[in-house]
PDB file of C-alpha atoms and ligand atoms in Angstrom:
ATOM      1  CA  UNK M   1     125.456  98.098  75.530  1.00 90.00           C
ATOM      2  CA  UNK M   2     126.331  94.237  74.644  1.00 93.00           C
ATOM      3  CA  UNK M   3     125.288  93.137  71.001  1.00 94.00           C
ATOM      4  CA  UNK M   4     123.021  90.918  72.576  1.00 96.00           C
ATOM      5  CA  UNK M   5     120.441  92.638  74.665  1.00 97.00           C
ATOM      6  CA  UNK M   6     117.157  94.490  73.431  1.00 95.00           C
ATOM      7  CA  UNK M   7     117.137  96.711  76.004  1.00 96.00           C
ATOM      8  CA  UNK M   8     118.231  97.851  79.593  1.00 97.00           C
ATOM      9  CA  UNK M   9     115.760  97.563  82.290  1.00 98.00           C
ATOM     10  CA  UNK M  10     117.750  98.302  85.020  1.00 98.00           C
ATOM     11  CA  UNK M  11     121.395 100.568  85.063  1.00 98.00           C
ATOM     12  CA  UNK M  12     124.263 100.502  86.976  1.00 98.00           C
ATOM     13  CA  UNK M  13     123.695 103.847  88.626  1.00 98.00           C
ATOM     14  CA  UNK M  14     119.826 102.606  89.726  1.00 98.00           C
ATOM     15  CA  UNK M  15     121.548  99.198  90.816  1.00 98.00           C
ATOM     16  CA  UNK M  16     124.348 101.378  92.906  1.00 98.00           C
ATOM     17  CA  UNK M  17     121.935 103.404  94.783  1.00 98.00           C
ATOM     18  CA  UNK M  18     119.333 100.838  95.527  1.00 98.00           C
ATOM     19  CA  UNK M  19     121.684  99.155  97.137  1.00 98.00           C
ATOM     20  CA  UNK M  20     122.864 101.329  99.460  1.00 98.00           C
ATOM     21  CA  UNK M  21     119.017 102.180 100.303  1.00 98.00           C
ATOM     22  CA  UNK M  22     118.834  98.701 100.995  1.00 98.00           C
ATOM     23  CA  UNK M  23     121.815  98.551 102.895  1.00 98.00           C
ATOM     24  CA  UNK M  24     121.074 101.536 104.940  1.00 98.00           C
ATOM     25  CA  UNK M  25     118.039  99.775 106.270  1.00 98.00           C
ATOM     26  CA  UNK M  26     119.334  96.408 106.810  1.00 98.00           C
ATOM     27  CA  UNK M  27     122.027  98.435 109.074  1.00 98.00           C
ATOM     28  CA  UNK M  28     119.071 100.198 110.930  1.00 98.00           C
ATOM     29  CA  UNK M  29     117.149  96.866 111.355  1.00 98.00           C
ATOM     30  CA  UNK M  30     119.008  94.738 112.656  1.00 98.00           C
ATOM     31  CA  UNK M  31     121.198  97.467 115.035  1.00 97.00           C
ATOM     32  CA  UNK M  32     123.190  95.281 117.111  1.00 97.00           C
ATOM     33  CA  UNK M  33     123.292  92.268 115.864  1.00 97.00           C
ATOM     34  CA  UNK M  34     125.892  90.413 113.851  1.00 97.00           C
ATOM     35  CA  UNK M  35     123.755  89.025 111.112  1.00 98.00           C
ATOM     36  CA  UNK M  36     125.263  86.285 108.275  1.00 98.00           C
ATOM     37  CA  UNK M  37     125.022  87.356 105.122  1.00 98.00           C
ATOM     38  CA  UNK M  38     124.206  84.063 102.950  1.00 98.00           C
ATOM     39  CA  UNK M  39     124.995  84.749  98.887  1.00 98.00           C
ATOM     40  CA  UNK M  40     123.407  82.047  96.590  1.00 97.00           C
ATOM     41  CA  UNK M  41     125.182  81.166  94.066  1.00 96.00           C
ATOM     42  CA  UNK M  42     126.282  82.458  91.621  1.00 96.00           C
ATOM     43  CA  UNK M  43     123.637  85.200  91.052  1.00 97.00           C
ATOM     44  CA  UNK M  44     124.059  86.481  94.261  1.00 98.00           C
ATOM     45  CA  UNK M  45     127.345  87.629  94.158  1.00 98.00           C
ATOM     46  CA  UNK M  46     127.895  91.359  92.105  1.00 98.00           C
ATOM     47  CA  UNK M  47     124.649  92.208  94.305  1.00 98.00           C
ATOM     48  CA  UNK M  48     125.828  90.870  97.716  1.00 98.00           C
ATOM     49  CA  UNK M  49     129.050  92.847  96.946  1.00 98.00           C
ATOM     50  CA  UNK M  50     127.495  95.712  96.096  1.00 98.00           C
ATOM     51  CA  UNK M  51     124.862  95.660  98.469  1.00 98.00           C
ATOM     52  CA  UNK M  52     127.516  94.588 101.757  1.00 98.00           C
ATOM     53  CA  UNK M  53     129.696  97.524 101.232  1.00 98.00           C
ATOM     54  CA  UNK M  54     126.446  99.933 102.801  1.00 98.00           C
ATOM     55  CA  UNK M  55     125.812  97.387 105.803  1.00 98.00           C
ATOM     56  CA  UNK M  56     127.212  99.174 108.497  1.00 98.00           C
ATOM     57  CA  UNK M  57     127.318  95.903 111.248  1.00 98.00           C
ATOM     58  CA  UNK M  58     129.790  93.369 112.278  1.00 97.00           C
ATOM     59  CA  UNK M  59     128.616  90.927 109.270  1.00 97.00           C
ATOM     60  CA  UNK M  60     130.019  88.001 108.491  1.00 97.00           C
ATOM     61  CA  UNK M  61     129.287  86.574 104.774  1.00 97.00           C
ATOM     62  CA  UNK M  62     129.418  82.477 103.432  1.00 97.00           C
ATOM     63  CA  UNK M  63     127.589  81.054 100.117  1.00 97.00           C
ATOM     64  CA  UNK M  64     125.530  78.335  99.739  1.00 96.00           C
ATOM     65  CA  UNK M  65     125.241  76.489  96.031  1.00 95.00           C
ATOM     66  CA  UNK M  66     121.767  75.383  95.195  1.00 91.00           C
ATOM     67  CA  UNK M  67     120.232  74.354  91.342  1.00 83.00           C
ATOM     68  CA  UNK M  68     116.635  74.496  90.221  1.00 69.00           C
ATOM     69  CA  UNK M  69     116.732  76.429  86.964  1.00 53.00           C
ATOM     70  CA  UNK M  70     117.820  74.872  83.760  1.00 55.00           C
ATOM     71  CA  UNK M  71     118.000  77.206  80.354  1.00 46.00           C
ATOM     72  CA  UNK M  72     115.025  79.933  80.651  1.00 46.00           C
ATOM     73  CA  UNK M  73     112.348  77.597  82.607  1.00 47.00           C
ATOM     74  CA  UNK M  74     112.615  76.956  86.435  1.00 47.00           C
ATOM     75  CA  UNK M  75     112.095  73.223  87.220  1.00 48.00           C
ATOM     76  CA  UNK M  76     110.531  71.728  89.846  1.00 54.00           C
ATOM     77  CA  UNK M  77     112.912  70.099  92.345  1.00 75.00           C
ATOM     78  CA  UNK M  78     115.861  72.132  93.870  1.00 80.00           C
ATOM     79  CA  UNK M  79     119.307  70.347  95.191  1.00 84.00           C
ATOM     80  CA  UNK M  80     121.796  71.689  97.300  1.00 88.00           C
ATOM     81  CA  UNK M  81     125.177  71.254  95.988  1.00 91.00           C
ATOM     82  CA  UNK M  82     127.030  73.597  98.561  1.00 94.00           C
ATOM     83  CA  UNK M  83     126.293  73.747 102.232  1.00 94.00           C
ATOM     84  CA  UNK M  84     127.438  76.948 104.445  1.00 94.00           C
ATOM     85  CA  UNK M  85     131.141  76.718 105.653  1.00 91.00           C
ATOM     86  CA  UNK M  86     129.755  76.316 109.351  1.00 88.00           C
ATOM     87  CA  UNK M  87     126.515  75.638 111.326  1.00 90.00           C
ATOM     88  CA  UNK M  88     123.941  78.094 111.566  1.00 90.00           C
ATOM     89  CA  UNK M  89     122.738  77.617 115.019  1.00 89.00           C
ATOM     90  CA  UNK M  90     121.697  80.583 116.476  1.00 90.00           C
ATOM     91  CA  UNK M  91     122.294  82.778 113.281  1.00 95.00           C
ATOM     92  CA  UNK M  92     120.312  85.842 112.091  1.00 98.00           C
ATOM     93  CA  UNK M  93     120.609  84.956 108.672  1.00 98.00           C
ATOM     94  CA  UNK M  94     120.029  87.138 105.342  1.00 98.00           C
ATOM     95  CA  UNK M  95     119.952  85.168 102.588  1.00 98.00           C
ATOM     96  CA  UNK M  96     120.902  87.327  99.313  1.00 98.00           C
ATOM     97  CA  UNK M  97     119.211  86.595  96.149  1.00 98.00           C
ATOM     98  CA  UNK M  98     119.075  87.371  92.235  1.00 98.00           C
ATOM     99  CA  UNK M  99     116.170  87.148  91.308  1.00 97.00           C
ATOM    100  CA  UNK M 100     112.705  85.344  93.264  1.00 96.00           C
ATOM    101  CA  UNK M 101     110.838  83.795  90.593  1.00 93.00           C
ATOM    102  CA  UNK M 102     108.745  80.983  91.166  1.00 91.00           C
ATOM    103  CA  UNK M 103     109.632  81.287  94.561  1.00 92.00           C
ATOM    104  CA  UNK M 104     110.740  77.666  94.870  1.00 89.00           C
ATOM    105  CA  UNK M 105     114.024  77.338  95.552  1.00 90.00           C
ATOM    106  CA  UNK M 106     114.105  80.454  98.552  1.00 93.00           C
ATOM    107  CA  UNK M 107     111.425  77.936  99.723  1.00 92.00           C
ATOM    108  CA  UNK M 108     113.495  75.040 100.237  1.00 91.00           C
ATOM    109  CA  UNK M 109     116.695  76.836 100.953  1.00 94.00           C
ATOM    110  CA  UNK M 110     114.982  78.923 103.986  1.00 95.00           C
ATOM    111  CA  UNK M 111     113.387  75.600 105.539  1.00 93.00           C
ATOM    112  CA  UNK M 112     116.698  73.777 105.136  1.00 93.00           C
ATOM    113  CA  UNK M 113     118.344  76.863 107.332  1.00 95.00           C
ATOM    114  CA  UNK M 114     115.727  76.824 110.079  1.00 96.00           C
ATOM    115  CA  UNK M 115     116.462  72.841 110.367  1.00 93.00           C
ATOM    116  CA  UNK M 116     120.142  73.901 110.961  1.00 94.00           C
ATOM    117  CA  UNK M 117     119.132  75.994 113.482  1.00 96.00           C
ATOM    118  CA  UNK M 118     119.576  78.963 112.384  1.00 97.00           C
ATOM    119  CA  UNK M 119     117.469  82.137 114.430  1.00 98.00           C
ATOM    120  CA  UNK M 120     115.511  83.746 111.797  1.00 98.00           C
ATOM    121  CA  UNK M 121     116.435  84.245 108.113  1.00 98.00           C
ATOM    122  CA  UNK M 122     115.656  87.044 106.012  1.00 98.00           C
ATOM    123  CA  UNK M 123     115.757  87.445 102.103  1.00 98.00           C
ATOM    124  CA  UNK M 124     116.962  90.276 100.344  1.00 98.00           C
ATOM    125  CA  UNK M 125     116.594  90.186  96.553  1.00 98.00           C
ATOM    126  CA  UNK M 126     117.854  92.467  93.636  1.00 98.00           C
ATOM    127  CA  UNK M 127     114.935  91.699  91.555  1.00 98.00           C
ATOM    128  CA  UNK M 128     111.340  90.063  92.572  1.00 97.00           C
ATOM    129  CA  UNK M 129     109.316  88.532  89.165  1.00 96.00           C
ATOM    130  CA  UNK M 130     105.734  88.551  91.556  1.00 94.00           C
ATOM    131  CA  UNK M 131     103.583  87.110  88.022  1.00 91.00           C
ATOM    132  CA  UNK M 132     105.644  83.905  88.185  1.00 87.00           C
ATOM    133  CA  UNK M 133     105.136  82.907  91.816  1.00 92.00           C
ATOM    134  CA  UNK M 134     104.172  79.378  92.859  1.00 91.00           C
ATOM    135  CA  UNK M 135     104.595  79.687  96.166  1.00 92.00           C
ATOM    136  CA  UNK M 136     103.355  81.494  98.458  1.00 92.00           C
ATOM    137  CA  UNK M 137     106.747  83.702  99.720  1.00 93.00           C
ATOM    138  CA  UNK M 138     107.741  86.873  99.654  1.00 93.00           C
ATOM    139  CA  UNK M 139     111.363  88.894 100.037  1.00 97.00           C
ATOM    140  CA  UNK M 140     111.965  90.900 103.279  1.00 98.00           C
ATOM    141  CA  UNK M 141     113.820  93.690 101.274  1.00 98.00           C
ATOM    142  CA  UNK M 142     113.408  93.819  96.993  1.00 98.00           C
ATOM    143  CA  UNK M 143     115.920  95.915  94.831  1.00 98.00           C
ATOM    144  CA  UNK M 144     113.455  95.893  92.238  1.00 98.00           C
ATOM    145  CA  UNK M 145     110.013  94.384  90.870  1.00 97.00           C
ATOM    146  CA  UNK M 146     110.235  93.423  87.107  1.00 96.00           C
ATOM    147  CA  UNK M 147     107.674  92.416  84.380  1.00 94.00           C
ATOM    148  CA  UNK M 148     107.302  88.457  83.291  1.00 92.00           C
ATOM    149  CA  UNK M 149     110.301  88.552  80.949  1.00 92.00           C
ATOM    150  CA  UNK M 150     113.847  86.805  81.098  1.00 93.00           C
ATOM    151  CA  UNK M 151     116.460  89.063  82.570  1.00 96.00           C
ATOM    152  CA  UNK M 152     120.399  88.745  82.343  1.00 98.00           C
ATOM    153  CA  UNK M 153     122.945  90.760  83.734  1.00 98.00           C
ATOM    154  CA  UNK M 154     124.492  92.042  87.048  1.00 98.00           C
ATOM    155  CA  UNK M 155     124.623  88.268  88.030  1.00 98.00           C
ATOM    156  CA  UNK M 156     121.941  86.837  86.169  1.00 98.00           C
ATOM    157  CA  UNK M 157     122.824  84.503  83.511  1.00 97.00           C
ATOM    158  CA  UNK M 158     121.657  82.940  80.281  1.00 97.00           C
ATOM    159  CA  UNK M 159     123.432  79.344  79.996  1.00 95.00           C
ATOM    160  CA  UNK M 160     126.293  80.874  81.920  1.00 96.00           C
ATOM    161  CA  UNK M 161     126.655  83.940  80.162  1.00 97.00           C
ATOM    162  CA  UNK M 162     126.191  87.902  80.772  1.00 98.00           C
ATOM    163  CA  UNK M 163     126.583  88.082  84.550  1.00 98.00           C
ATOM    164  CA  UNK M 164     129.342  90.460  83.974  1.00 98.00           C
ATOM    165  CA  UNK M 165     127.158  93.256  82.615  1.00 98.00           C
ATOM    166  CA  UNK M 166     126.907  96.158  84.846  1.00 98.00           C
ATOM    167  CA  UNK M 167     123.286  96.533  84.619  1.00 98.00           C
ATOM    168  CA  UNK M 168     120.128  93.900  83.944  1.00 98.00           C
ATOM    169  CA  UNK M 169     118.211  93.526  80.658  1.00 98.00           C
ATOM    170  CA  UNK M 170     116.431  91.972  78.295  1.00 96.00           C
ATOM    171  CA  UNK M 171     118.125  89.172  75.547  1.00 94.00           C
ATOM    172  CA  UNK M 172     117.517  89.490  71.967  1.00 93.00           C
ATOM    173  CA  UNK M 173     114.826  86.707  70.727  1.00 89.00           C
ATOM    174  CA  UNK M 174     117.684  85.688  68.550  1.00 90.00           C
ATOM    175  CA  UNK M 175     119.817  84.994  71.169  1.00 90.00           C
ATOM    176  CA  UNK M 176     118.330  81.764  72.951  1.00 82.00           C
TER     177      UNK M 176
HETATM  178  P1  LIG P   1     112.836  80.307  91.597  1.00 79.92           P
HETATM  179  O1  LIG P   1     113.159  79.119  92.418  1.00 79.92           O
HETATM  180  O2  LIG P   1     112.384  81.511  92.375  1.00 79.92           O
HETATM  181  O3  LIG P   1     111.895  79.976  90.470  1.00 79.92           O
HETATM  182  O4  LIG P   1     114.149  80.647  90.806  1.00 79.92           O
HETATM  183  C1  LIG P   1     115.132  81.410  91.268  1.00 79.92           C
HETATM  184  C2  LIG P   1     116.342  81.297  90.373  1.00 79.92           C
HETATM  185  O5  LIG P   1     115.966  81.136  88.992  1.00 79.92           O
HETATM  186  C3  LIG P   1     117.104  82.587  90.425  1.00 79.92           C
HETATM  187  O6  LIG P   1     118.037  82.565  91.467  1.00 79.92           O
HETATM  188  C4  LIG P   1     117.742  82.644  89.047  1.00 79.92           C
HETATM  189  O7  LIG P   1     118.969  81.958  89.069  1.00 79.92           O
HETATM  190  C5  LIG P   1     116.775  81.907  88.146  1.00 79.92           C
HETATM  191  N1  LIG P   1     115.930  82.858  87.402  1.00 79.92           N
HETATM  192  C6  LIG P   1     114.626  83.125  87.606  1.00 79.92           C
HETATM  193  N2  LIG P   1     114.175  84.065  86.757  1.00 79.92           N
HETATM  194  C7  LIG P   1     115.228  84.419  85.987  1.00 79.92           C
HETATM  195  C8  LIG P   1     115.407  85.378  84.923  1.00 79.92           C
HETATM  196  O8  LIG P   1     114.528  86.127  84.487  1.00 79.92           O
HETATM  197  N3  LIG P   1     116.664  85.439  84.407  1.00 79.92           N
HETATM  198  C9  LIG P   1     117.686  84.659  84.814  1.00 79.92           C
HETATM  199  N4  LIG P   1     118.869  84.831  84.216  1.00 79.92           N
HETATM  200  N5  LIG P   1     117.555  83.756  85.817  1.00 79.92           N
HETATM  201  C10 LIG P   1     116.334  83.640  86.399  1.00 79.92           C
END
């Protein structure tokens, strides 16, 4: 375990399976279709590569770029600094997520995809924080629901650091 973290909510193993539950059941729900697999970055991406190797559909996969968060505390207003490679019109989008916190930015980002055109989008998220919600949204398919505390690993960051840990868990005080 690194130096840094108190303690491991989350391991690889519980991570690995998940996933392929997850996976399993997009497959079965959206029999086909050809849905778009949307990664935010750059949270999203051990999960969506995890989590895309169980889909078992013609998917296709892009990335969108969006900030809202700053250090531990979400802030209000979310900008998008990377747009999809190509139009969505007439997508079945899944947009794969971290972490839903405040619920915010998968606010803005899902509204901004309908105006593109875009069919219907989905969420799936590795982790769902439901005490820190401030809007009213919810995740089609969640990995796993976690207490109010700050989480790093398996994509999730602390000022850029710790995404590369295999599973997710809690910093040491001292570390912030
Ligand atoms: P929201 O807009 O839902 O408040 O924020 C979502 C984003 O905030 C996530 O994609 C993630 O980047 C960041 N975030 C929220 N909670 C945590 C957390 O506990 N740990 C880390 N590392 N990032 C978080």
């Amino acid at each position: 375990m690194h130096a840094d973290i108190k303690k491991i909510l989350i391991s690889e193993k519980e991570i690995c399976e998940r996933s392929k539950e997850l996976g399993r059941k997009i497959s079965e729900d959206y029999r086909g279709k050809k849905p778009l697999l949307v990664g935010l970055l750059k949270g999203s991406v051990p999960f969506m590569a995890e989590l895309m190797k169980h889909i078992e559909l013609d998917i296709e996969i892009d990335f969108m770029d969006v900030s809202s968060y700053d250090g531990t505390e979400s802030v209000g207003d979310v900008r998008i600094d990377k747009d999809l490679s190509n139009s969505a019109r007439g997508d079945d989008i899944i947009l794969v997520e971290d972490i839903v916190d405040t619920g915010r930015t998968l606010q803005v980002v899902i509204d901004f995809l309908y105006q593109k055109g875009a069919s219907s989008v989905k969420v799936v998220s590795l982790l769902d924080k439901p005490d820190r919600r401030v809007v009213d949204i919810k995740a089609d398919y969640v990995g796993f629901v976690v207490p109010n505390e700050f989480v790093v690993g398996f994509g999730l960051d602390y000022n850029q650091k710790y995404r590369n840990l295999p599973y997710v868990g809690v910093l040491k005080e001292d570390c912030y």
